[in-house]
Each structure stands twice: as C-alpha cells, then as structure tokens.
PDB file of C-alpha atoms in Angstrom:
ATOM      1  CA  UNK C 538      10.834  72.778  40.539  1.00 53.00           C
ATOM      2  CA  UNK C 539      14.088  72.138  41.385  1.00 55.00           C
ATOM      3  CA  UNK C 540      17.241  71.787  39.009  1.00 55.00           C
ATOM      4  CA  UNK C 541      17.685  67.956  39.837  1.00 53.00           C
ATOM      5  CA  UNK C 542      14.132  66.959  38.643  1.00 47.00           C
ATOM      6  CA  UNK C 543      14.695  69.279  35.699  1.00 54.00           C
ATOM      7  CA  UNK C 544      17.248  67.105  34.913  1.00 51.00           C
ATOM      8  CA  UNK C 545      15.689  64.420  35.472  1.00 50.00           C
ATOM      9  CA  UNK C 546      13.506  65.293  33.050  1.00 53.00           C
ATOM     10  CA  UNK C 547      15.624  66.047  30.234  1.00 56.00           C
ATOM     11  CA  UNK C 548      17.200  62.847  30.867  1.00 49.00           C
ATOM     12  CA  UNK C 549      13.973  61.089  30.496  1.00 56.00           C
ATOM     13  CA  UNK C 550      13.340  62.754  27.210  1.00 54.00           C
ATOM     14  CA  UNK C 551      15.915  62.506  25.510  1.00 55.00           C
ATOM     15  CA  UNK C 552      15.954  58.230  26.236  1.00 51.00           C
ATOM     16  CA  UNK C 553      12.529  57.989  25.082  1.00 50.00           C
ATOM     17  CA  UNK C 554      13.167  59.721  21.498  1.00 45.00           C
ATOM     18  CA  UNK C 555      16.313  57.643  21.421  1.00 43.00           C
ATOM     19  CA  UNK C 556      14.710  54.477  22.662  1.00 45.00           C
ATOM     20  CA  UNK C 557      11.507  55.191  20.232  1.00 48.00           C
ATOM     21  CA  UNK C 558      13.584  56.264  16.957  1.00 43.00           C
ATOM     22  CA  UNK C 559      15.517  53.030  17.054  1.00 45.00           C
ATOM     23  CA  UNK C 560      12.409  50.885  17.571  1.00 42.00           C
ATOM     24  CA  UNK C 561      11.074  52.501  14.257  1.00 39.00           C
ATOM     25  CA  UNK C 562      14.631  52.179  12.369  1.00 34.00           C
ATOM     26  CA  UNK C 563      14.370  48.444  13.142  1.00 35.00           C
ATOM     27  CA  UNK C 564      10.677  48.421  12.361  1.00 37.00           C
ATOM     28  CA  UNK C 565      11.990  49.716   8.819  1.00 38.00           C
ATOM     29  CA  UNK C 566      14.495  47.212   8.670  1.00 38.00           C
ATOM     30  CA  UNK C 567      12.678  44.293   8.830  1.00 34.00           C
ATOM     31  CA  UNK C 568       9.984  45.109   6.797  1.00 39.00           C
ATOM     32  CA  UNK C 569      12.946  46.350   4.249  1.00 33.00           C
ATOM     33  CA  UNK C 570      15.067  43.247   4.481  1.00 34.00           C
ATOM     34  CA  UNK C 571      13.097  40.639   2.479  1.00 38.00           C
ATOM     35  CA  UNK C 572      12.814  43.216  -0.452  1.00 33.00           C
ATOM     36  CA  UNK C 573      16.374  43.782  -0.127  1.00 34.00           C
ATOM     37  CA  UNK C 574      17.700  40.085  -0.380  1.00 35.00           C
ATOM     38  CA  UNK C 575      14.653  38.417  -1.314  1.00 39.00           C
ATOM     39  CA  UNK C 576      14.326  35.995   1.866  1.00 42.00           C
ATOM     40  CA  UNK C 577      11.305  33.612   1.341  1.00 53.00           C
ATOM     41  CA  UNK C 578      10.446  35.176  -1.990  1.00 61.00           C
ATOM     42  CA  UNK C 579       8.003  33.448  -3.800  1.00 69.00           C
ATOM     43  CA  UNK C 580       5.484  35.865  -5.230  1.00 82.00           C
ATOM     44  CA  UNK C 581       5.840  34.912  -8.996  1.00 94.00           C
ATOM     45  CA  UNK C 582       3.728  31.422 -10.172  1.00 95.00           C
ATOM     46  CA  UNK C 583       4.535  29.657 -13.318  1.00 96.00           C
ATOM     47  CA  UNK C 584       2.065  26.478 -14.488  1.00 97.00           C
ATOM     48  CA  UNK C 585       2.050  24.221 -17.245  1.00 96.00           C
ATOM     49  CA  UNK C 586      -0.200  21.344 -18.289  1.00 97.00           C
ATOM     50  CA  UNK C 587       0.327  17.734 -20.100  1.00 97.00           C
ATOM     51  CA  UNK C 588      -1.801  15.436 -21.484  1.00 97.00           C
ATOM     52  CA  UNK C 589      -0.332  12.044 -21.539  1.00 95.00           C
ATOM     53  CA  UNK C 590      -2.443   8.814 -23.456  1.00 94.00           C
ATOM     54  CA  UNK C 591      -1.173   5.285 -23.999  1.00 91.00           C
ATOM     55  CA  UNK C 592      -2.738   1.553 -24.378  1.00 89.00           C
ATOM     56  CA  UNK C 593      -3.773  -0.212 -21.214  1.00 88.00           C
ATOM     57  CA  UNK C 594      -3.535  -4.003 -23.292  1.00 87.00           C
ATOM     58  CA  UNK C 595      -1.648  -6.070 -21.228  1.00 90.00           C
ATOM     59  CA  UNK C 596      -1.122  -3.594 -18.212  1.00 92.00           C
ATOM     60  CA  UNK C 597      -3.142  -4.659 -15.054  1.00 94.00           C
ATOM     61  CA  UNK C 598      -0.999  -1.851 -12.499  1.00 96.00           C
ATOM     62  CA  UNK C 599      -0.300   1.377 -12.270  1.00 97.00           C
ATOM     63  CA  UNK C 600       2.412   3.061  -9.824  1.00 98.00           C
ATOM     64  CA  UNK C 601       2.151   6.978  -9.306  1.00 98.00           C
ATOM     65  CA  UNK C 602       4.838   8.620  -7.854  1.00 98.00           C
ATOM     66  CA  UNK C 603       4.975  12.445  -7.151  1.00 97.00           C
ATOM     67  CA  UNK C 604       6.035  15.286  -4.171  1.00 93.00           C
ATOM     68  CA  UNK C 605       4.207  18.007  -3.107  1.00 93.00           C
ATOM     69  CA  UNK C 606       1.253  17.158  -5.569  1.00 96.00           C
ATOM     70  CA  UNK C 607      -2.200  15.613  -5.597  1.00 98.00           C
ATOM     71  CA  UNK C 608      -3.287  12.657  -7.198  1.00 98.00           C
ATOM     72  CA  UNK C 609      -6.629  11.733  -8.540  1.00 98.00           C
ATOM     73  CA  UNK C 610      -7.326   8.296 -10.159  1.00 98.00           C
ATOM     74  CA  UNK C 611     -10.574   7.688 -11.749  1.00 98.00           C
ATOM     75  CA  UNK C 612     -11.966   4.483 -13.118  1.00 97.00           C
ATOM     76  CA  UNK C 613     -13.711   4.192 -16.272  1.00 95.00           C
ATOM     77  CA  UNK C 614     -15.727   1.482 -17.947  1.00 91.00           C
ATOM     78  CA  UNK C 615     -15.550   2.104 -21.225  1.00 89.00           C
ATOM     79  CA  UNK C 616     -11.489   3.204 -20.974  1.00 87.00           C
ATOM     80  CA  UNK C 617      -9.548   1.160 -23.437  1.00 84.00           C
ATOM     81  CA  UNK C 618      -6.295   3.763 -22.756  1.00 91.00           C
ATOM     82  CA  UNK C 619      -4.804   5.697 -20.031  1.00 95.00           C
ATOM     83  CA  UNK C 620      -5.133   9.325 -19.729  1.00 97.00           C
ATOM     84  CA  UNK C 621      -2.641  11.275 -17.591  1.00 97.00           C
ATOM     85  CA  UNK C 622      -3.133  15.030 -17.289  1.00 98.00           C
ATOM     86  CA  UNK C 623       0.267  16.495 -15.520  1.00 98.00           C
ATOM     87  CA  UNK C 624      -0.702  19.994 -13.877  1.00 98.00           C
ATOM     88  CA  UNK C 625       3.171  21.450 -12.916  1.00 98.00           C
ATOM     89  CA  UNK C 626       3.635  24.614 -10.782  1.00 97.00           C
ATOM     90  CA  UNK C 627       6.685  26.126  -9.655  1.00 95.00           C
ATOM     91  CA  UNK C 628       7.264  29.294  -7.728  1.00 95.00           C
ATOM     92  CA  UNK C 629      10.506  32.031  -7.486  1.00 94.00           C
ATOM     93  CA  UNK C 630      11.035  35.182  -6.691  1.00 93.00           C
ATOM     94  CA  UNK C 631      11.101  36.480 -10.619  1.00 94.00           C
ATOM     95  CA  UNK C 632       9.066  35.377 -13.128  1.00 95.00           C
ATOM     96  CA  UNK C 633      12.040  34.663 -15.052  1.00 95.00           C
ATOM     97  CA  UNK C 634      13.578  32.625 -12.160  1.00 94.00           C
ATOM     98  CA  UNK C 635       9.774  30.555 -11.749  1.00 95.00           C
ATOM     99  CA  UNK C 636       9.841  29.792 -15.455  1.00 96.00           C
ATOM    100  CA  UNK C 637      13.192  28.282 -15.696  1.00 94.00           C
ATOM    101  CA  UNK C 638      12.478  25.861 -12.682  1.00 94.00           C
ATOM    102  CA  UNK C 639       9.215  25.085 -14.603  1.00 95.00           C
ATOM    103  CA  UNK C 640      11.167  24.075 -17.241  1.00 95.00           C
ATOM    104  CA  UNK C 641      13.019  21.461 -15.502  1.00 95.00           C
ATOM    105  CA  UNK C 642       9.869  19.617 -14.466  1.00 97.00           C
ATOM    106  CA  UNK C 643       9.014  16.717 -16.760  1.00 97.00           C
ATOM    107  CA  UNK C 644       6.678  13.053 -16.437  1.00 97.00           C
ATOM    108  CA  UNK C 645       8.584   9.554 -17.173  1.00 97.00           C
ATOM    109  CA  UNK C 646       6.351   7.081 -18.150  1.00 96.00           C
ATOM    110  CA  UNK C 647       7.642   3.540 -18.571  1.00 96.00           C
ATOM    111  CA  UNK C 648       6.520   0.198 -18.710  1.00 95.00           C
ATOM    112  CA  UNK C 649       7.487  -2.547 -16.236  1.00 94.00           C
ATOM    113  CA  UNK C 650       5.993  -6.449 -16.884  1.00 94.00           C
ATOM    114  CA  UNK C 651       1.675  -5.254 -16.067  1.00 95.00           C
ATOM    115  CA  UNK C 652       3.031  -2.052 -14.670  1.00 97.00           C
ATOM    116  CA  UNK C 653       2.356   1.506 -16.049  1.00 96.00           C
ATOM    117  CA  UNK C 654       4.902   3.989 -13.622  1.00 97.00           C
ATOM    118  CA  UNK C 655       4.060   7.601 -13.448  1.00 98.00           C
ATOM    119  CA  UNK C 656       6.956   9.344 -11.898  1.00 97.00           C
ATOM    120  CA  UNK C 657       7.185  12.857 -11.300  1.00 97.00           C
ATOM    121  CA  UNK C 658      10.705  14.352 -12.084  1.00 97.00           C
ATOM    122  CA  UNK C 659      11.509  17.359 -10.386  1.00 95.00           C
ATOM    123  CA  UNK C 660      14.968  18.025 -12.531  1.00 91.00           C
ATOM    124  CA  UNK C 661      16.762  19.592  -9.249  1.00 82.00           C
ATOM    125  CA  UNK C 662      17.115  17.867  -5.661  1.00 76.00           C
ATOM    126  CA  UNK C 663      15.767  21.270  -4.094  1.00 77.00           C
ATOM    127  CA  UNK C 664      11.708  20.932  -4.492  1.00 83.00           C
ATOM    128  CA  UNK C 665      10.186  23.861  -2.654  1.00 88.00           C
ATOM    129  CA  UNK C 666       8.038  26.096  -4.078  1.00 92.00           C
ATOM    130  CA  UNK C 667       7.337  23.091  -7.027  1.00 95.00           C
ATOM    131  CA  UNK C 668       4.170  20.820  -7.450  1.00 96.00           C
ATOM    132  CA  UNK C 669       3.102  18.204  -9.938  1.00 97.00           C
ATOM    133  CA  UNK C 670      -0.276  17.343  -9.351  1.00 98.00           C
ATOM    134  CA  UNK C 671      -1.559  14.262 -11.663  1.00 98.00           C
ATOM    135  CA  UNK C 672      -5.500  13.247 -12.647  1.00 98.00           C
ATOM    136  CA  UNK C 673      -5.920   9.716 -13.954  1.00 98.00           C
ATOM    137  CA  UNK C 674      -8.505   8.193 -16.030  1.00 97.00           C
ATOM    138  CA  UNK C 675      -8.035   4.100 -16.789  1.00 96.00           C
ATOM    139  CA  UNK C 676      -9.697   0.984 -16.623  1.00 95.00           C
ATOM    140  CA  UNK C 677     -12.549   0.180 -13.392  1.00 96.00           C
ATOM    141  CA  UNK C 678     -10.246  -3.308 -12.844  1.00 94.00           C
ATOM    142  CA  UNK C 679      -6.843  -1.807 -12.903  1.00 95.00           C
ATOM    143  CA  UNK C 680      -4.942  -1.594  -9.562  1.00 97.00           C
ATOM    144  CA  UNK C 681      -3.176   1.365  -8.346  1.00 98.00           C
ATOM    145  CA  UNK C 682       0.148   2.643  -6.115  1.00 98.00           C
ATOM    146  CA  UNK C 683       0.159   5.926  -5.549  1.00 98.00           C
ATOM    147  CA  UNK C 684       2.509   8.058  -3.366  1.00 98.00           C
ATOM    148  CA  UNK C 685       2.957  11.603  -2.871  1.00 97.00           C
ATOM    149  CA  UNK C 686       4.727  13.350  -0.002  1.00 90.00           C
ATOM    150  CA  UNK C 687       1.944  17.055   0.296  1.00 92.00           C
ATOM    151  CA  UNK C 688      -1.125  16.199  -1.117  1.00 96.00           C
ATOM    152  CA  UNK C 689      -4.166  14.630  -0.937  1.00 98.00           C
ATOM    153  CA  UNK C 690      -4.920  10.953  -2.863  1.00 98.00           C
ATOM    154  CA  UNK C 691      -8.771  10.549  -4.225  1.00 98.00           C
ATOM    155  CA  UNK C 692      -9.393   7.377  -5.926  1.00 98.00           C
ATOM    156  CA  UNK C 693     -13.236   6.720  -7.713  1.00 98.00           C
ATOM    157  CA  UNK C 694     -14.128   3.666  -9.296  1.00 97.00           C
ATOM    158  CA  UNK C 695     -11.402   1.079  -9.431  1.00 97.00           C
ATOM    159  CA  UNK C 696     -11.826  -2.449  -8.471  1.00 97.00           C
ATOM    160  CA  UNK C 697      -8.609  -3.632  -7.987  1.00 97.00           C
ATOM    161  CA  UNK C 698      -5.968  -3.580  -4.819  1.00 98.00           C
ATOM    162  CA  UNK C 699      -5.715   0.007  -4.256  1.00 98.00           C
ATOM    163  CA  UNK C 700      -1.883   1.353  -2.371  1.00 98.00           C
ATOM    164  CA  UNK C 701      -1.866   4.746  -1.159  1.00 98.00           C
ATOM    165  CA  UNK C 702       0.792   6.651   1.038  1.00 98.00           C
ATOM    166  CA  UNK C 703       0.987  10.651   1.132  1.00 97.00           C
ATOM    167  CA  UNK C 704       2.550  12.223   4.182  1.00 90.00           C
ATOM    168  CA  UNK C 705       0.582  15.525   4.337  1.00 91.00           C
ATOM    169  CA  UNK C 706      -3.048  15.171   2.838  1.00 96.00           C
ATOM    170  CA  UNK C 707      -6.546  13.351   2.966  1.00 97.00           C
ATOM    171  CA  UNK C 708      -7.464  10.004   1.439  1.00 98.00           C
ATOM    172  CA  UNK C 709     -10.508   9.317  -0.494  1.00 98.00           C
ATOM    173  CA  UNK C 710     -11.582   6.162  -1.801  1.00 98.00           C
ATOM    174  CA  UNK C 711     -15.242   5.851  -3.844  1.00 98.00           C
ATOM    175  CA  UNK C 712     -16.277   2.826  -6.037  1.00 97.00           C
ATOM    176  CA  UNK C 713     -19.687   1.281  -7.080  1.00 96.00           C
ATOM    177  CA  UNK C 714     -17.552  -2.207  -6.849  1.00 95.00           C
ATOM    178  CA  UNK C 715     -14.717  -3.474  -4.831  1.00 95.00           C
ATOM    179  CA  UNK C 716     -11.896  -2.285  -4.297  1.00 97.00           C
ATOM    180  CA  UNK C 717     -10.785  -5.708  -3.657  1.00 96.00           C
ATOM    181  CA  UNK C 718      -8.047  -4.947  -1.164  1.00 98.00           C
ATOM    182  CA  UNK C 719      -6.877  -1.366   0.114  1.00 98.00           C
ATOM    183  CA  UNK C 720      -3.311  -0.189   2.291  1.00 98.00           C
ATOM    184  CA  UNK C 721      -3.698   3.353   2.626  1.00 98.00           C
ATOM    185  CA  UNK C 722      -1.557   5.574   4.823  1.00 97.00           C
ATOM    186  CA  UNK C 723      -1.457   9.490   5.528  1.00 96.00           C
ATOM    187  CA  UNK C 724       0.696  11.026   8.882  1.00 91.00           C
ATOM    188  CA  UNK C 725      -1.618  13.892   8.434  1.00 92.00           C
ATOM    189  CA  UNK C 726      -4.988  13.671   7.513  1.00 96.00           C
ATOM    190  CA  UNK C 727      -8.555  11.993   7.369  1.00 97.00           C
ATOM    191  CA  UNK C 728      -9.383   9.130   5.908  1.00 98.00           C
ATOM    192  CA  UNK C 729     -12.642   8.153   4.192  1.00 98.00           C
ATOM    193  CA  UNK C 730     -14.033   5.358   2.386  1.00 98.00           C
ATOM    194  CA  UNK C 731     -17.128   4.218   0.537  1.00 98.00           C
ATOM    195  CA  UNK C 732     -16.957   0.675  -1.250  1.00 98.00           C
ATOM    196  CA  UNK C 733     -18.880  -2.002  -2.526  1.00 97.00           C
ATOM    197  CA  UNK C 734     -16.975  -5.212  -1.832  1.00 96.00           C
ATOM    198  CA  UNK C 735     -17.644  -9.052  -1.443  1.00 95.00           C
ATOM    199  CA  UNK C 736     -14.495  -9.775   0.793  1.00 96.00           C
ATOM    200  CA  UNK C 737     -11.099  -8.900   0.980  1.00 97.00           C
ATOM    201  CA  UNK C 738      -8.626  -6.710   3.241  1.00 98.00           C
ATOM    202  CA  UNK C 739      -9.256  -2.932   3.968  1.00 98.00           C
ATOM    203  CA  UNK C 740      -5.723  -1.565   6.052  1.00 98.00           C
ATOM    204  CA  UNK C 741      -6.737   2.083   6.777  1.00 98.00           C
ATOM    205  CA  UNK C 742      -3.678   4.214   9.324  1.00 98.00           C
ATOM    206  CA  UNK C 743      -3.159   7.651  10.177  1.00 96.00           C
ATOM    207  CA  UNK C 744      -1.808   9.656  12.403  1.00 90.00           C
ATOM    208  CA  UNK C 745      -3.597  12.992  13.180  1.00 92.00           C
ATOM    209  CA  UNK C 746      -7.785  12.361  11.311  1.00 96.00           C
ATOM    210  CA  UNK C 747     -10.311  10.708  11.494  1.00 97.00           C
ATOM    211  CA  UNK C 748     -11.057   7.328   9.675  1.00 98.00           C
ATOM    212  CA  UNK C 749     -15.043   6.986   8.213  1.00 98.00           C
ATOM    213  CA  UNK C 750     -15.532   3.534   6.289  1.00 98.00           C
ATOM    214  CA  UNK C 751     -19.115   3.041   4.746  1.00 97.00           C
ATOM    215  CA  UNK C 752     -19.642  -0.263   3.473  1.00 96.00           C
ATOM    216  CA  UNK C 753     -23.230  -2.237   3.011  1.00 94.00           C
ATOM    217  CA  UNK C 754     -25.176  -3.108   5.850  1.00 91.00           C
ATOM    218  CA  UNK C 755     -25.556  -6.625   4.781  1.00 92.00           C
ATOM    219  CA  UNK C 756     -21.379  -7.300   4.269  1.00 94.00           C
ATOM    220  CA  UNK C 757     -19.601  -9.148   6.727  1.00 94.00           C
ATOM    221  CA  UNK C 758     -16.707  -7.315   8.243  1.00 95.00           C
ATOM    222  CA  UNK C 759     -14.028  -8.617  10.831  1.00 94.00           C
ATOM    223  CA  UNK C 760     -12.635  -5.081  12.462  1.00 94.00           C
ATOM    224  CA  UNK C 761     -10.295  -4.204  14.511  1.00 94.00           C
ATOM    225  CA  UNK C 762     -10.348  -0.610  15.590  1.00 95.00           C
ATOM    226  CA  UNK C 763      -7.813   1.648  17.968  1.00 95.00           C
ATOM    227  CA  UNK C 764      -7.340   5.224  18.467  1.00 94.00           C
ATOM    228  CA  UNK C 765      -5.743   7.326  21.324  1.00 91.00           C
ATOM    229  CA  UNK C 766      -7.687  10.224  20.887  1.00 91.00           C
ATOM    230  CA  UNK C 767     -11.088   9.775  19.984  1.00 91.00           C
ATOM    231  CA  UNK C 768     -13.973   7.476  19.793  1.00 91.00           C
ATOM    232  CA  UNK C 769     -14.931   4.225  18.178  1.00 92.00           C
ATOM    233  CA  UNK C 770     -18.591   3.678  16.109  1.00 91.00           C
ATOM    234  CA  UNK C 771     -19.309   0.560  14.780  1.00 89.00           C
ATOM    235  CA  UNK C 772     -22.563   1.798  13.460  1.00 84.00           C
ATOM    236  CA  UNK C 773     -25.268  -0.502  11.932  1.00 73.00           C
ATOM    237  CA  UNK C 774     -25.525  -4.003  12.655  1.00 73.00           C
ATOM    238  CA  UNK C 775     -25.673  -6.575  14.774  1.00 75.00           C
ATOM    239  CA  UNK C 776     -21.799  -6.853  15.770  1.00 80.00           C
ATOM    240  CA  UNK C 777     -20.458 -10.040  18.199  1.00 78.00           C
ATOM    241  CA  UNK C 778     -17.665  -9.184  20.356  1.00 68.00           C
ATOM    242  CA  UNK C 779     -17.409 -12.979  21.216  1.00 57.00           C
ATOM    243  CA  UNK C 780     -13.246 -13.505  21.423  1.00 55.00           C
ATOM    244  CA  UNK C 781     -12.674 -10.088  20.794  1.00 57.00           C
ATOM    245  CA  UNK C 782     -13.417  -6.684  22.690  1.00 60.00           C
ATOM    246  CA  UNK C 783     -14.944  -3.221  22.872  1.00 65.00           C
ATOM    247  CA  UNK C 784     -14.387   0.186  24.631  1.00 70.00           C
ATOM    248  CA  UNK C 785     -14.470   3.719  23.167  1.00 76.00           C
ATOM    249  CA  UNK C 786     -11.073   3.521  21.842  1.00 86.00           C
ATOM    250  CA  UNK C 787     -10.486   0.322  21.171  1.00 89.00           C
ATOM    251  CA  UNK C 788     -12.433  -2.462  19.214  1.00 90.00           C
ATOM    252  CA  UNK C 789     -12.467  -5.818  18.243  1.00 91.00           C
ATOM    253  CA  UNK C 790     -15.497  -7.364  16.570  1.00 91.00           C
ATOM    254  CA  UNK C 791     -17.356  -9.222  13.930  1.00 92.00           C
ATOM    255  CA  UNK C 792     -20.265  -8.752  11.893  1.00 91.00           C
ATOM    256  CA  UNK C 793     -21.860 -11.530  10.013  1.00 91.00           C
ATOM    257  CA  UNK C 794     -19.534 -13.758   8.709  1.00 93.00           C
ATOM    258  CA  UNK C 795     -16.453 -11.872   8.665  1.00 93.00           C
ATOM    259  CA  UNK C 796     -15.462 -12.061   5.199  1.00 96.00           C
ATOM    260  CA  UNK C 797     -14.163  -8.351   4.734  1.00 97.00           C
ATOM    261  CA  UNK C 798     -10.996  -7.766   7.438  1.00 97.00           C
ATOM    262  CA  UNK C 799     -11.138  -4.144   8.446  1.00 97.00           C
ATOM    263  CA  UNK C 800      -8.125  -3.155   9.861  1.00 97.00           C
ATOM    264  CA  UNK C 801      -8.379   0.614  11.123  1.00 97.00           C
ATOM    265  CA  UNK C 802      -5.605   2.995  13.333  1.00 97.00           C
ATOM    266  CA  UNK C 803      -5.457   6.658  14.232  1.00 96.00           C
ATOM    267  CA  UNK C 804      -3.226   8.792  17.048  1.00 91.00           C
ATOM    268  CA  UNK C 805      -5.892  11.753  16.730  1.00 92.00           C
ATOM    269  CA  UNK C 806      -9.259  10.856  15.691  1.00 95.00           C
ATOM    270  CA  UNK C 807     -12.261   9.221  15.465  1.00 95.00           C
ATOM    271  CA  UNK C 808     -13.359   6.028  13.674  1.00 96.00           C
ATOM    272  CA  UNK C 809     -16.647   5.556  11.987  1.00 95.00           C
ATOM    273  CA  UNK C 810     -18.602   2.624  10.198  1.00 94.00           C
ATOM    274  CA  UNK C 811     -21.349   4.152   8.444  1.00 95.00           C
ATOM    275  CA  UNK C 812     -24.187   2.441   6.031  1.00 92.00           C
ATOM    276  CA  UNK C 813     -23.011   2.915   2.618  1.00 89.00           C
TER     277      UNK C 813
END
C-alpha cells in the first residue's frame, strides 16, 4: 500500500469521527434544549369544576360563549332552573405555574331582557394551554347561541331556534321535537342532525365534514344541497326536482310540500338525508 492511500486513509478517519461526534453533540442538544428553557412545556394539568343554578322565569334565551372548550346543552322537561357545570383546565410547565393560570379562569353570568349569557373569562389575553368546557341543563323550549372557537357543540332536546358556531369541532343536534329553526357553522368538522320538526329553517355549513340530517319520512323539506368534494343523498322519498336541479354535488329539490327549508354546504364532504 502506498503512503498516499495511507493517507488517504487517515484522512478519511479522522472526518468520520469528527463528522459522527458532532452529529451526536447536536443529537444531545436538542433533546437537552426544551429541558433547559422549557420550550413548549406543558406537562403539568390543573382542573377545577363549578356548578352554577339560577331561575329560568322570564328567560326564553341563552347565549354561551367560550374558547378552546366544548359545549353541551341539554333540554329538560321538568327543568324549572338552569344548571351550568363549568369544567376549567389549564396547563404550564410547573404545577405551580398551571395553578395560578387556573386561578384566573372564572364564569360571568348576567342577565340581558329573555337572555341568560354564559361567558367564559379567560383572565389573560394569552389562552393556550386553557379550556373551559360548559354542560347545560334548562328548559326543552328555551333557545340557544352557543360559540366556541376548539370544541365540539352537542345540543339534545331543545325546541327552540338553536345558533351554533365553533371553528374547530363537530356539531350535534338531537331532539324528540323541533328545533324550530337551526344556523349552525363549524370550519372543521361534521355535522349531524336528528329532529322532529313541523316546519321551519335548518342552515347547516362547513368546511372540511360531512353533513347527515335525519328528519321523518313523512315531513316536507325544500333542500338545497352543494359540496365540492363529495356526494349528495337525498335518501327516502319521493323528491321533485321540478324548477330546481340534481347532480352528485349539487341539489335542488322538494319533497312534499316543502314546509321545512333545508339549506346544506360543505368544501369536503358528503351530504346525507337519512329516515329519522
């Protein structure tokens, strides 16, 4: 072997132990760092629960405003009062740290003309890492606003106009009877519905899910329909296009005598009319 490839070999060796102690030293470092100066640290959970009750006499509405929370309203008969159970979590990198952000985090309740306003109050304008989740229990014929920014809406058993907007999360509507009119919007999430009503208007948008409406066989719906990415199923019945029109992704139809305006829109997903 001669002296030049002996070198050549030396040379070689020594860059790969250079080259391969470095990788590891950086290796280190990065999994190092975030212990070091806590980057993304959230590891330590704090929760706390409320229990909130009031008279419903006089109050017909009630408007539910939270971020990064879910909110579930349920409709009972026999409810003379409202019952609102607060679940608040906050996350920090010390427990210490998570429990004073927890402390922060607080209800208001007040009273507007016939509307009850739940409002979620953070106590700080930087809300990561925080949640206040709410679950509802008032009268079947009470309307309902709710809004909440990451997290899901479920609504069971009310009767009355029903407005729901979240940004991140899945809508669920269930009642017996009614609702009598329902605007719900998510950007990111499905949609479904199974109601009971007579007539009325049923506005139903998102952006990325599918949208699933079951309603009685017998009730007459005016729908309009439209996705980009998906299909449309009008299911059961016998549905006249007369004046209107139908493809996969786009429909516009009328069963019976109309009396229920369906309204339905989604970027990604299909729609659905099912027998209820």
């Amino acid at each position: 072997m001669s002296k030049w490839v002996k070198a050549l070999l030396i040379v070689s060796a020594i860059w790969l132990v250079v080259f391969g102690a470095g990788g590891m030293l950086f290796s280190a470092g990065l999994n190092l760092l975030p212990r070091f100066v806590n980057i993304g640290d959230s590891s330590h959970r704090a929760e706390h629960m409320e229990t909130y009750t009031g008279d419903m006499t006089n109050i017909e509405q009630i408007d539910v405003q939270t971020r990064n929370g879910r909110i579930r309203l349920v409709g009972d008969n026999a409810a003379t009062q409202i019952t609102v159970t607060a679940t608040y979590v906050a996350r920090d990198s010390s427990e210490a740290k998570a429990e004073e952000r927890l402390s922060n985090m607080k209800t208001v309740i007040t009273t507007e003309g016939d509307t009850l306003r739940v409002k979620a109050d953070f106590g700080a304008e930087r809300v990561n890492n925080q949640s206040i989740s709410y679950e509802i229990t008032l009268p079947t014929n009470a309307s309902a606003i709710a809004d909440t920014s990451n997290g899901s809406i479920e609504v069971s058993e009310l009767t009355g106009d029903l407005q729901l907007e979240t940004s991140n999360g899945e809508i669920n509507i269930q009642s017996t009877e009614g609702p009598s009119g329902i605007d719900a919007e998510t950007s990111n999430g499905r949609i479904v519905v199974s109601a009971n009503p007579t007539d009325g208007r049923y506005q139903l948008n998102t952006s990325n899910g599918s949208i699933t409406v079951r309603l009685p066989e017998e009730l007459g719906v005016d729908v309009t329909a439209s996705t980009s990415n998906g299909s449309v199923d009008l299911g059961p019945g016998q549905w006249a296009i007369t004046g209107g029109k139908i493809s996969t992704k786009n429909v516009s139809a009328q069963r019976g005598d109309g009396s229920l305006e369906l309204r339905m829109d989604t970027s990604n997903g299909s729609i659905t009319i099912e027998k209820r």
